[in-house]
Short mmCIF file of C-alpha atoms in Angstrom, two decimals:
data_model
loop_
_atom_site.label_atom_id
_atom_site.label_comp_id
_atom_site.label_asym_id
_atom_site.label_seq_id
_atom_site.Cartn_x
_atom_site.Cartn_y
_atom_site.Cartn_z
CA UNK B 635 0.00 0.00 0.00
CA UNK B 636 1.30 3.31 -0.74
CA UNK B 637 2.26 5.58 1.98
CA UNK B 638 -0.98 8.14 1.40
CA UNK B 639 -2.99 5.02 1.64
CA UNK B 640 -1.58 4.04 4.74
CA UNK B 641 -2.10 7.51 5.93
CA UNK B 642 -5.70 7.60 4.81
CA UNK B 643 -6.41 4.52 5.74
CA UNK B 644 -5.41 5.30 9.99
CA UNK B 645 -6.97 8.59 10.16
CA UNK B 646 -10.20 8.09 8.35
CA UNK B 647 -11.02 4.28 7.70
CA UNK B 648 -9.48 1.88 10.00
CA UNK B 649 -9.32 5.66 13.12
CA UNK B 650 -7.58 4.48 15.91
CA UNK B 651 -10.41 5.24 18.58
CA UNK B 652 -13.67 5.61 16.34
CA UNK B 653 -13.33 2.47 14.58
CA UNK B 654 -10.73 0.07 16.77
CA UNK B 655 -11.83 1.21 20.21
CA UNK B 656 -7.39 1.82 21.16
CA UNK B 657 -7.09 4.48 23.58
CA UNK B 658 -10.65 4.96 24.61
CA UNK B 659 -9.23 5.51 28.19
CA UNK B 660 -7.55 8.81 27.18
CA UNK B 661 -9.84 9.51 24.74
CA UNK B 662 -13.11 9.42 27.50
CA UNK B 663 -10.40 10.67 30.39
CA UNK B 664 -8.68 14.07 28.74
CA UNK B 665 -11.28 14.98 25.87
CA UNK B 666 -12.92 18.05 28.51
CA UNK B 667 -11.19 20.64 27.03
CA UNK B 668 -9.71 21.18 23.72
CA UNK B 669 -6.16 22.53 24.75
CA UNK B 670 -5.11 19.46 26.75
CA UNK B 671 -6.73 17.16 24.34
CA UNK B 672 -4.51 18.82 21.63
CA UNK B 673 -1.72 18.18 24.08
CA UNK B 674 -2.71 14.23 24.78
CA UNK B 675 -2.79 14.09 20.79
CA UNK B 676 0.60 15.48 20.10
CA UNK B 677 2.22 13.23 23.18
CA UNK B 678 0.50 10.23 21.64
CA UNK B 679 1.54 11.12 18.05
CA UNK B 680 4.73 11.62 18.85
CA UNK B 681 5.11 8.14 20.81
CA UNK B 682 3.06 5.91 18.74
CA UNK B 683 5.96 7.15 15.19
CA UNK B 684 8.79 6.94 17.25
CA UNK B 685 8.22 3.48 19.09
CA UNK B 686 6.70 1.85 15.55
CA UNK B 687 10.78 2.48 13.88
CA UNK B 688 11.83 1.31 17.53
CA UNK B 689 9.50 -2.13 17.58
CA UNK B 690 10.14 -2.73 13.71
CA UNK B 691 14.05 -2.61 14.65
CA UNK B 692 13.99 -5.09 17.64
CA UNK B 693 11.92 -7.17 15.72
CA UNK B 694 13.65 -7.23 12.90
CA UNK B 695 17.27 -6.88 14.02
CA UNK B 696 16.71 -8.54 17.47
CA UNK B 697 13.48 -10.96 17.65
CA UNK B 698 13.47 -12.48 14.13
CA UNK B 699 17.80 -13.30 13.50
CA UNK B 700 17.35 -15.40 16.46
CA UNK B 701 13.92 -16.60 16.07
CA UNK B 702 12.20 -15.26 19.35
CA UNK B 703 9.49 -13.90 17.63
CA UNK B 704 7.47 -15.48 20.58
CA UNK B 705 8.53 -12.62 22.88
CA UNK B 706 7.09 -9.81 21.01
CA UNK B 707 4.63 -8.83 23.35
CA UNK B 708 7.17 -8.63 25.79
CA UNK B 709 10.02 -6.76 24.09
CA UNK B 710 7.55 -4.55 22.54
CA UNK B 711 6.01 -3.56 25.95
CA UNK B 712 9.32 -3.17 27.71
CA UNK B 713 10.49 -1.35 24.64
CA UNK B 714 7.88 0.96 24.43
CA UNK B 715 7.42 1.71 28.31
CA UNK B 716 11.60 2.92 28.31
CA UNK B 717 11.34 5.20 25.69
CA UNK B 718 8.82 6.90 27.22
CA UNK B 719 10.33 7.30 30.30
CA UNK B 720 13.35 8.61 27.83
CA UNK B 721 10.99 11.03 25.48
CA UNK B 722 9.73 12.24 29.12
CA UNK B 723 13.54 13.00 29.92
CA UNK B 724 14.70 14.34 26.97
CA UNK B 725 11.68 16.52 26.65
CA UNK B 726 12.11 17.61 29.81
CA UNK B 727 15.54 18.96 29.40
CA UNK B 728 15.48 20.25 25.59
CA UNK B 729 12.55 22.35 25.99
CA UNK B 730 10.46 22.87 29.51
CA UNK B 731 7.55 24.71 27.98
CA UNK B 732 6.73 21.34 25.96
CA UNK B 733 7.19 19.21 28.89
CA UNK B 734 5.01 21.49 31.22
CA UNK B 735 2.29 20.54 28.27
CA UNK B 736 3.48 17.48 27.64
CA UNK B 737 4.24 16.27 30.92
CA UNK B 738 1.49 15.35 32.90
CA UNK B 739 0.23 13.37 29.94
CA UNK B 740 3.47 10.89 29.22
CA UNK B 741 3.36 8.93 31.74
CA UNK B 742 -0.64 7.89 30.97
CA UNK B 743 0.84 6.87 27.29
CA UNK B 744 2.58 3.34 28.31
CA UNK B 745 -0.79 1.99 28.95
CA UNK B 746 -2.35 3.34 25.96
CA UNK B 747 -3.42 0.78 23.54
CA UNK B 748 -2.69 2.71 20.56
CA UNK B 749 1.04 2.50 21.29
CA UNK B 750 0.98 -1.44 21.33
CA UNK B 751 -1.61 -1.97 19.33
CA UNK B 752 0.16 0.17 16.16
CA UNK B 753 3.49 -2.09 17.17
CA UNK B 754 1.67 -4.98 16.56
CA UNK B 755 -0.11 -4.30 13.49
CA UNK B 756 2.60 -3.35 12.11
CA UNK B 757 4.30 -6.67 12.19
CA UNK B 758 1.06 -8.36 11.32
CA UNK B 759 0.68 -6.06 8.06
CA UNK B 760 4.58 -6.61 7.32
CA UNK B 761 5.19 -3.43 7.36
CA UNK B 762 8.85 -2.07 5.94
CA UNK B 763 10.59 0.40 8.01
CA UNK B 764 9.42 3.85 6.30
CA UNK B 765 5.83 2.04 5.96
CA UNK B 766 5.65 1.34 9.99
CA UNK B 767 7.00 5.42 10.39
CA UNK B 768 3.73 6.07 8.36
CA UNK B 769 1.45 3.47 10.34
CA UNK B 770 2.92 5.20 13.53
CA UNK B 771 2.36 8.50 12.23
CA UNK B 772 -0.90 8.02 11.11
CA UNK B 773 -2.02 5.95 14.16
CA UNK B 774 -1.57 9.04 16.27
CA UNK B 775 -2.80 11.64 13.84
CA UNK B 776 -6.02 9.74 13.51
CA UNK B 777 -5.64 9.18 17.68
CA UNK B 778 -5.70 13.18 18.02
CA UNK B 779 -8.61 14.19 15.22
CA UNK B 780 -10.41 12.07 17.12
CA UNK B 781 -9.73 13.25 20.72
CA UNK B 782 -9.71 17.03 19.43
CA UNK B 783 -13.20 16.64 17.98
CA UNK B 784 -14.60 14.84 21.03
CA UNK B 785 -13.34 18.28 23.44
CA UNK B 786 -14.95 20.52 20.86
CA UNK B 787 -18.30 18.33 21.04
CA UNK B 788 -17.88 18.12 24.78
CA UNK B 789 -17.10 22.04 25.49
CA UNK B 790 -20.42 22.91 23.69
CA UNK B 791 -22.08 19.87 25.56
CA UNK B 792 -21.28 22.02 28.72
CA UNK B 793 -23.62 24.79 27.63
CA UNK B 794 -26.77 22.22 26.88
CA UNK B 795 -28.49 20.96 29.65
CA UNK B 796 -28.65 17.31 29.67
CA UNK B 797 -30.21 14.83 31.79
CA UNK B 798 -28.52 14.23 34.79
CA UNK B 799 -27.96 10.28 34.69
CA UNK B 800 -26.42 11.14 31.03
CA UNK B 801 -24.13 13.90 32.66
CA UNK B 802 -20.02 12.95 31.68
CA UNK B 803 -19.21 9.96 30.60
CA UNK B 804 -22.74 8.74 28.69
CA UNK B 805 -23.14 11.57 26.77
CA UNK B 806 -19.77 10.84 25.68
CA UNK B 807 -20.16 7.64 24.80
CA UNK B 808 -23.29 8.62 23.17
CA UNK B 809 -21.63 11.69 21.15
CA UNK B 810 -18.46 9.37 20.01
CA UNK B 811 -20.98 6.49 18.77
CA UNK B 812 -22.48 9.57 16.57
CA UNK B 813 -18.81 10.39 15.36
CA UNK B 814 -18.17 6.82 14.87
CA UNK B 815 -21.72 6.29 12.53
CA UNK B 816 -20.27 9.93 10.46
CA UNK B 817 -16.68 8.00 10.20
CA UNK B 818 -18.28 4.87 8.63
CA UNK B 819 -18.84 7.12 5.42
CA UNK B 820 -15.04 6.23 4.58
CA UNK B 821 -14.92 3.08 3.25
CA UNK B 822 -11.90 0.61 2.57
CA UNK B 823 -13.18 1.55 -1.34
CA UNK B 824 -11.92 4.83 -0.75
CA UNK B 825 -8.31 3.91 -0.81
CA UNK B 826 -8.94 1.45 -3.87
CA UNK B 827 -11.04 4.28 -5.86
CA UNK B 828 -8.14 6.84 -5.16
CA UNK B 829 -5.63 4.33 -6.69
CA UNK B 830 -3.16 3.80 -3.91
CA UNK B 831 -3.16 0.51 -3.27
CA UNK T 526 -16.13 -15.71 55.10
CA UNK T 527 -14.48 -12.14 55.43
CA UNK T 528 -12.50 -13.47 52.50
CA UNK T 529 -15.94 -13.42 50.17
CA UNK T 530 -16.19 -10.03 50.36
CA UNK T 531 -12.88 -9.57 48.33
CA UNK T 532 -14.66 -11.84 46.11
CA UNK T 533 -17.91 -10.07 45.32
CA UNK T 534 -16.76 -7.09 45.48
CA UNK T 535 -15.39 -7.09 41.74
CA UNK T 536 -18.89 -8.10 40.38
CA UNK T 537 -21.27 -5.52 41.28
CA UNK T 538 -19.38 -2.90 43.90
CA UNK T 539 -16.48 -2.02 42.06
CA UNK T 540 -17.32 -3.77 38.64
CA UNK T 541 -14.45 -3.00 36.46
CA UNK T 542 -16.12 -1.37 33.51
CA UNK T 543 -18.98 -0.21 34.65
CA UNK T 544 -18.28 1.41 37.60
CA UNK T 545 -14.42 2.54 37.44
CA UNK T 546 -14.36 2.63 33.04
CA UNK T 547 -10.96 0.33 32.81
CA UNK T 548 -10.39 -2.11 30.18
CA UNK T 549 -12.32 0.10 27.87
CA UNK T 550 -10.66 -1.26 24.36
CA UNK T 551 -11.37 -4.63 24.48
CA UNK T 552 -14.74 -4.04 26.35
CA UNK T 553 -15.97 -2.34 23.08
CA UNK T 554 -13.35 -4.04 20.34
CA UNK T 555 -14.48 -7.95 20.93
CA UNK T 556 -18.01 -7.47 21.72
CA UNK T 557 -19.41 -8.66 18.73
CA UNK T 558 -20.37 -12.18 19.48
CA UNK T 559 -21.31 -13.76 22.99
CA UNK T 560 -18.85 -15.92 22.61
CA UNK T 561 -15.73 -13.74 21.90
CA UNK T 562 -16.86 -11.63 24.91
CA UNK T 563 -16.18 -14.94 27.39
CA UNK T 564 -12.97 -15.88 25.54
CA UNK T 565 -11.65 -12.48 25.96
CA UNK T 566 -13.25 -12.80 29.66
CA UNK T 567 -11.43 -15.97 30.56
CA UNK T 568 -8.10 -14.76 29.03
CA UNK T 569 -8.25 -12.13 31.07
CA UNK T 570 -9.34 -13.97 34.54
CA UNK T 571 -6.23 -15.87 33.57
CA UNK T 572 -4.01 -13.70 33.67
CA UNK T 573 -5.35 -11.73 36.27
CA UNK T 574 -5.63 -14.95 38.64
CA UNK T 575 -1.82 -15.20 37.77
CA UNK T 576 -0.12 -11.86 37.92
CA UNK T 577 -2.10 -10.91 41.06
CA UNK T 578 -0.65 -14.49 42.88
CA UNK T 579 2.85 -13.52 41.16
CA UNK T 580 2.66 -9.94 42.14
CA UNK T 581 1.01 -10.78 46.12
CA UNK T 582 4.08 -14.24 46.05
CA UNK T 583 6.84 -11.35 45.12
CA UNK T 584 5.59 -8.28 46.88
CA UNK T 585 8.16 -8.08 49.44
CA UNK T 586 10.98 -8.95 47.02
CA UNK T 587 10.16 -6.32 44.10
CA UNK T 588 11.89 -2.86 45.13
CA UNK T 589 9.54 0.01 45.18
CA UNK T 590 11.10 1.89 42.18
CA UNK T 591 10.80 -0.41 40.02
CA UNK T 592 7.87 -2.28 40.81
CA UNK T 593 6.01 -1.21 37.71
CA UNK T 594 8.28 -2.54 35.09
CA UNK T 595 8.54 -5.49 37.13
CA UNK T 596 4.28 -5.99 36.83
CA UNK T 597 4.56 -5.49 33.04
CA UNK T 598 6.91 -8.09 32.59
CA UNK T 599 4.78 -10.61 34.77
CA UNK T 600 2.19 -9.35 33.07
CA UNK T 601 3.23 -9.98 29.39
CA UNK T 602 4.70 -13.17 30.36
CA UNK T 603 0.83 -14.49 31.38
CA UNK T 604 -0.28 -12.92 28.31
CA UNK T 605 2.08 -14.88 25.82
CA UNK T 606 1.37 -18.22 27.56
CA UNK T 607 -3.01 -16.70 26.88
CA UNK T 608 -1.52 -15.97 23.54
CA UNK T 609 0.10 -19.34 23.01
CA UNK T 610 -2.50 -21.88 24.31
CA UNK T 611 -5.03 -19.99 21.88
CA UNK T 612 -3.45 -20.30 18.80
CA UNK T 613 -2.71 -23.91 19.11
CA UNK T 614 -5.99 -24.87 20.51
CA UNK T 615 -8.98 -22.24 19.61
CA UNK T 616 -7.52 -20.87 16.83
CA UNK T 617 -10.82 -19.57 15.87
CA UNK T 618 -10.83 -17.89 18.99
CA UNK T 619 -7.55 -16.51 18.25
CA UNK T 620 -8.36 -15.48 14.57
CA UNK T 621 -11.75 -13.77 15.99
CA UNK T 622 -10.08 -11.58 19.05
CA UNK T 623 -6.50 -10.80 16.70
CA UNK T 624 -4.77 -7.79 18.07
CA UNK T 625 -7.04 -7.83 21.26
CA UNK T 626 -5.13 -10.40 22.81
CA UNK T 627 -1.72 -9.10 23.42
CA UNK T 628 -3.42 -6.25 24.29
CA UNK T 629 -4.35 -7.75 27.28
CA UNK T 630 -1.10 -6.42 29.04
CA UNK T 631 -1.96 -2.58 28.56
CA UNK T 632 -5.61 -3.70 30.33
CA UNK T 633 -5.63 -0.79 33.02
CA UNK T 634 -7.39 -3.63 34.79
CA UNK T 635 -4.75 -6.26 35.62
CA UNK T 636 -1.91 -3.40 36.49
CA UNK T 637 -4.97 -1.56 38.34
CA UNK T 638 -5.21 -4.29 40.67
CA UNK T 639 -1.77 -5.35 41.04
CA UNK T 640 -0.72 -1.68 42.07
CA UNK T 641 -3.93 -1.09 44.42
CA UNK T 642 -4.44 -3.98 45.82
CA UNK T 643 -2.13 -8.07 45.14
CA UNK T 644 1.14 -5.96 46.68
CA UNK T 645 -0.64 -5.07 49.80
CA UNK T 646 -2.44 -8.40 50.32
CA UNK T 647 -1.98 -11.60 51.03
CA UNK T 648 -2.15 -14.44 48.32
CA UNK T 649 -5.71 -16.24 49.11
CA UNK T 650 -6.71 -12.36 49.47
CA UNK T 651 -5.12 -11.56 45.91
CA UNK T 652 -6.66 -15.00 44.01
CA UNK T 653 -10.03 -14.29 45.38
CA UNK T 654 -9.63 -10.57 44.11
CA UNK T 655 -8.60 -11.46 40.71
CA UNK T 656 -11.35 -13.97 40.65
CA UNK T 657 -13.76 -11.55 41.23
CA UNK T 658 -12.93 -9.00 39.07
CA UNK T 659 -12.32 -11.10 36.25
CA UNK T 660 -15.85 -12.61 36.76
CA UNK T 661 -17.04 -8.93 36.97
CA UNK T 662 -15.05 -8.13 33.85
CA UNK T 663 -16.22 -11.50 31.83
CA UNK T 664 -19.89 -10.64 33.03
CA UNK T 665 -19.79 -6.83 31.75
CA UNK T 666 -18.58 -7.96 28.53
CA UNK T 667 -21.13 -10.65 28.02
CA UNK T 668 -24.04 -8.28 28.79
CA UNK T 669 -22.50 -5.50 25.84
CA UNK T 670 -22.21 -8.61 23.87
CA UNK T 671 -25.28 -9.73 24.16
CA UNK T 672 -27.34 -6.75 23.50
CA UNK T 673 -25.34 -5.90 20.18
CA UNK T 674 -25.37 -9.16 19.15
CA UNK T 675 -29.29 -9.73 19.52
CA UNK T 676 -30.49 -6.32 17.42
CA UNK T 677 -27.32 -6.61 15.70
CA UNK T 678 -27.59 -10.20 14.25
CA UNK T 679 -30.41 -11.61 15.91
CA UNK T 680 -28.14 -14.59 17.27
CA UNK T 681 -26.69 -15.64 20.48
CA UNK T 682 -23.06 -17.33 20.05
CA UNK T 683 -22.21 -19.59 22.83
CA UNK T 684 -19.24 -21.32 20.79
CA UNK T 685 -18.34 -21.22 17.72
CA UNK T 686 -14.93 -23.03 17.17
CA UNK T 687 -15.12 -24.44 13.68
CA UNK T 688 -18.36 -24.94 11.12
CA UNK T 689 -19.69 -28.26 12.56
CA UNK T 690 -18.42 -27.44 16.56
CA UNK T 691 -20.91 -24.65 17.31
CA UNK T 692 -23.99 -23.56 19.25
CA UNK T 693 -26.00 -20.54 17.92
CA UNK T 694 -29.54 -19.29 19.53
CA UNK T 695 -31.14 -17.78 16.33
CA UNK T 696 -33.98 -15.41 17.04
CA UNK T 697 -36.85 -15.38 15.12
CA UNK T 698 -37.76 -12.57 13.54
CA UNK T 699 -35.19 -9.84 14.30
CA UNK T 700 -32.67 -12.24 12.49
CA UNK T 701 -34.32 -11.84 9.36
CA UNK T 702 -33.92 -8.07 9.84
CA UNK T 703 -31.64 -7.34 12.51
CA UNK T 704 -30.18 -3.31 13.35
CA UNK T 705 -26.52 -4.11 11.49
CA UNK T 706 -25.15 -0.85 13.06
CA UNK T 707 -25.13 -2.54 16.81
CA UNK T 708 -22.46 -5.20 15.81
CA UNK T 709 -20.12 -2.53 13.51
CA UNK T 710 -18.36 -0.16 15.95
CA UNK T 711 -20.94 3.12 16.28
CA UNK T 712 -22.99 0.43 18.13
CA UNK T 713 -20.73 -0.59 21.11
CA UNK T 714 -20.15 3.17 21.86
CA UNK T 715 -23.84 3.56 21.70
CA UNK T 716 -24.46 0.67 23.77
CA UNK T 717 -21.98 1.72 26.20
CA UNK T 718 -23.07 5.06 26.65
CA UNK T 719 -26.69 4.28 27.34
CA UNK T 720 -25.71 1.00 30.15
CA UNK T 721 -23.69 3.40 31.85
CA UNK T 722 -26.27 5.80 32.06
CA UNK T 723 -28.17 2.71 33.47
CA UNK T 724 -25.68 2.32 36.13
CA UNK T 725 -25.63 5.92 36.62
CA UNK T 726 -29.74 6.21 37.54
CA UNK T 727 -29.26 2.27 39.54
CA UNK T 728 -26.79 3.48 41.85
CA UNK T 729 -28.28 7.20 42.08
CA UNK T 730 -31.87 5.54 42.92
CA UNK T 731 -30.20 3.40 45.53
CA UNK T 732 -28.63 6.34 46.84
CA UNK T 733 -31.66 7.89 47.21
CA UNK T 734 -33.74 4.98 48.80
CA UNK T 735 -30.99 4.74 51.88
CA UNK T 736 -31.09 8.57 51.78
CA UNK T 737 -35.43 7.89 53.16
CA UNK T 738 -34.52 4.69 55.62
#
């Protein structure tokens, strides 16, 4: 597939949260205003295109040569869980302003699905090295459309009165099931009709 | 029987999805059919049942600074052997759930309860904990699964390992024209949002009632 396609097909078709339910936590948790949900995106962005080069290299270089391929989960969740403690450091001493937005957020990203679950489907799809950067890439842009739409829908939902037993976390629910049913309108043929298979 | 409380408590008290929202991906992801929802129920019991013994057997041994990275691994390790045992046993269980599974070790569940509550206990206490909230988890998961699969397909899966090993309740009925939308994704966030509103008016009703007595 060709590298729009893969693009296209993260963000709009296959969308992390709307469609494969990875990092609803987050997505439910930080989505109550827009500027920290922008934040969560970028964090999550950032994380899921740096550890898919980092989890194609120990499994290619590492897992594979001596036929361990057994202990992905593993390595991949160790793997992943360092390097954010590292982005976390480095961020933290190249540039303080993006860590004070970044920050509280990092730590949260270990346990986000996306992270492991853009790993994984990597390997699964046999992904090359520049197409896993893409998968990465797009995994977390289509992560962060997702999570800044849902605090834009919930900071008007704040003005509307709803029913008290629907208050928070239903409506939410309710208003991403809604999203979901608009992101159904892009279809796998999508990809095949714009010739980028 | 101060012990059954730590049991119990998993199911309806502190039910894992419904009342504290963890496990949310593959709460909504596998929910399809009945019968993923109690494969992905009793992978997870399993390796809940075993991390939390692990985690409760090692608690004094782990240092405190690294006690997380030390749960993950445990963690994962339970997860490959789930992983394993699936795909040379139930591989139609294993093609059906797919990424889900190794998933399992980012479920805020089974490093929720290892951090609050199998490195403070003892390991009977720990077991019966896992058990419960497994059982709590497996239950949640069979009730979303149920309702999407019904006015989504107008079946009930109870197994469905190959063509000729399977049992399938078909509805009359609302199988002939079943509500698609409830088994393709817009319908478990649907479904999800209006049970927890359920919950929501349950435990604010019972609130109330003990508010009067």
């Amino acid at each position: 597939m060709s590298y729009i396609g893969i693009l296209i097909t993260y963000i709009f078709i296959q969308n992390f949260i709307l469609v494969q339910f990875m990092g609803i936590c987050p997505f439910i948790g930080v989505s109550k205003n827009s500027e920290s949900a922008i934040g969560m995106g970028l964090a999550v962005t950032f994380v899921t295109t740096v550890a898919s080069v980092v989890t194609y290299m120990v499994y290619h270089f590492l897992l594979v040569p001596f036929g361990l391929e057994y202990l992905e989960t593993i390595s991949f969740i160790l793997v992943i869980a360092a390097l954010v403690q590292l982005v976390e450091m480095v961020i933290r001493k190249m540039s303080p302003s993006l860590y004070k937005a970044l920050g509280i957020f990092l730590p949260l990203i270990t346990t986000n699905c996306a992270v492991l679950g853009i790993a994984i489907l990597n390997v699964q799809n046999d992904y090359n090295l520049l197409e896993s950067l893409f998968g990465g890439a797009a995994a977390g842009l289509g992560f962060t459309l997702a999570i800044v739409l849902m605090s834009n829908i919930r900071e008007k939902l704040e003005l509307i009165p709803v029913r008290k037993v629907f208050k928070g976390v239903p409506i939410a629910f309710i208003s991403a099931g809604l999203m979901a049913l608009a992101f159904m309108a892009f279809d796998s043929s999508l990809v095949t009709n714009l010739h980028l298979v | 029987m101060a012990n059954m409380k730590e049991l119990t408590k998993g199911i309806f008290k502190e039910n894992p999805v419904f009342i504290i929202l963890l496990g949310m991906c593959p709460t909504l992801g596998v929910t399809t059919q009945v019968f993923n929802a109690i494969g992905m129920g009793a992978g997870v019991i399993f390796v809940l049942l075993g991390s939390n013994i692990f985690i409760s057997l090692l608690r004094k041994v782990i240092p405190d600074s690294v006690r997380i990275p030390a749960y993950i691994v445990i963690i994962a390790s339970f997860v490959t052997i789930v992983q394993m045992v699936l795909e040379a046993y139930v591989p139609a269980l294993y093609a059906a759930l797919g990424v889900y599974i190794p998933l399992i070790v980012v479920n805020c569940i089974i490093l929720g309860r290892a951090e609050a509550f199998a490195n403070k206990n003892t390991i009977v206490d720990s077991a019966l904990d896992a058990i419960g909230m497994g059982i709590g988890f497996t239950l949640s998961l069979m009730l979303i699964a149920a309702i999407r699969e019904v006015f989504g397909a107008g079946t009930i899966t109870l197994l469905n390992l190959s063509e000729t090993n399977r049992i399938v309740i078909t509805l009359p009925g609302i199988s002939k024209s079943p509500i698609r939308v409830f088994t393709l994704a817009p319908g478990a966030l649907l479904v999800m949002g209006y049970l927890k509103a359920y919950f929501n008016w349950n435990s604010e009703r019972k609130a109330n009632k003990g508010g009067n007595v």
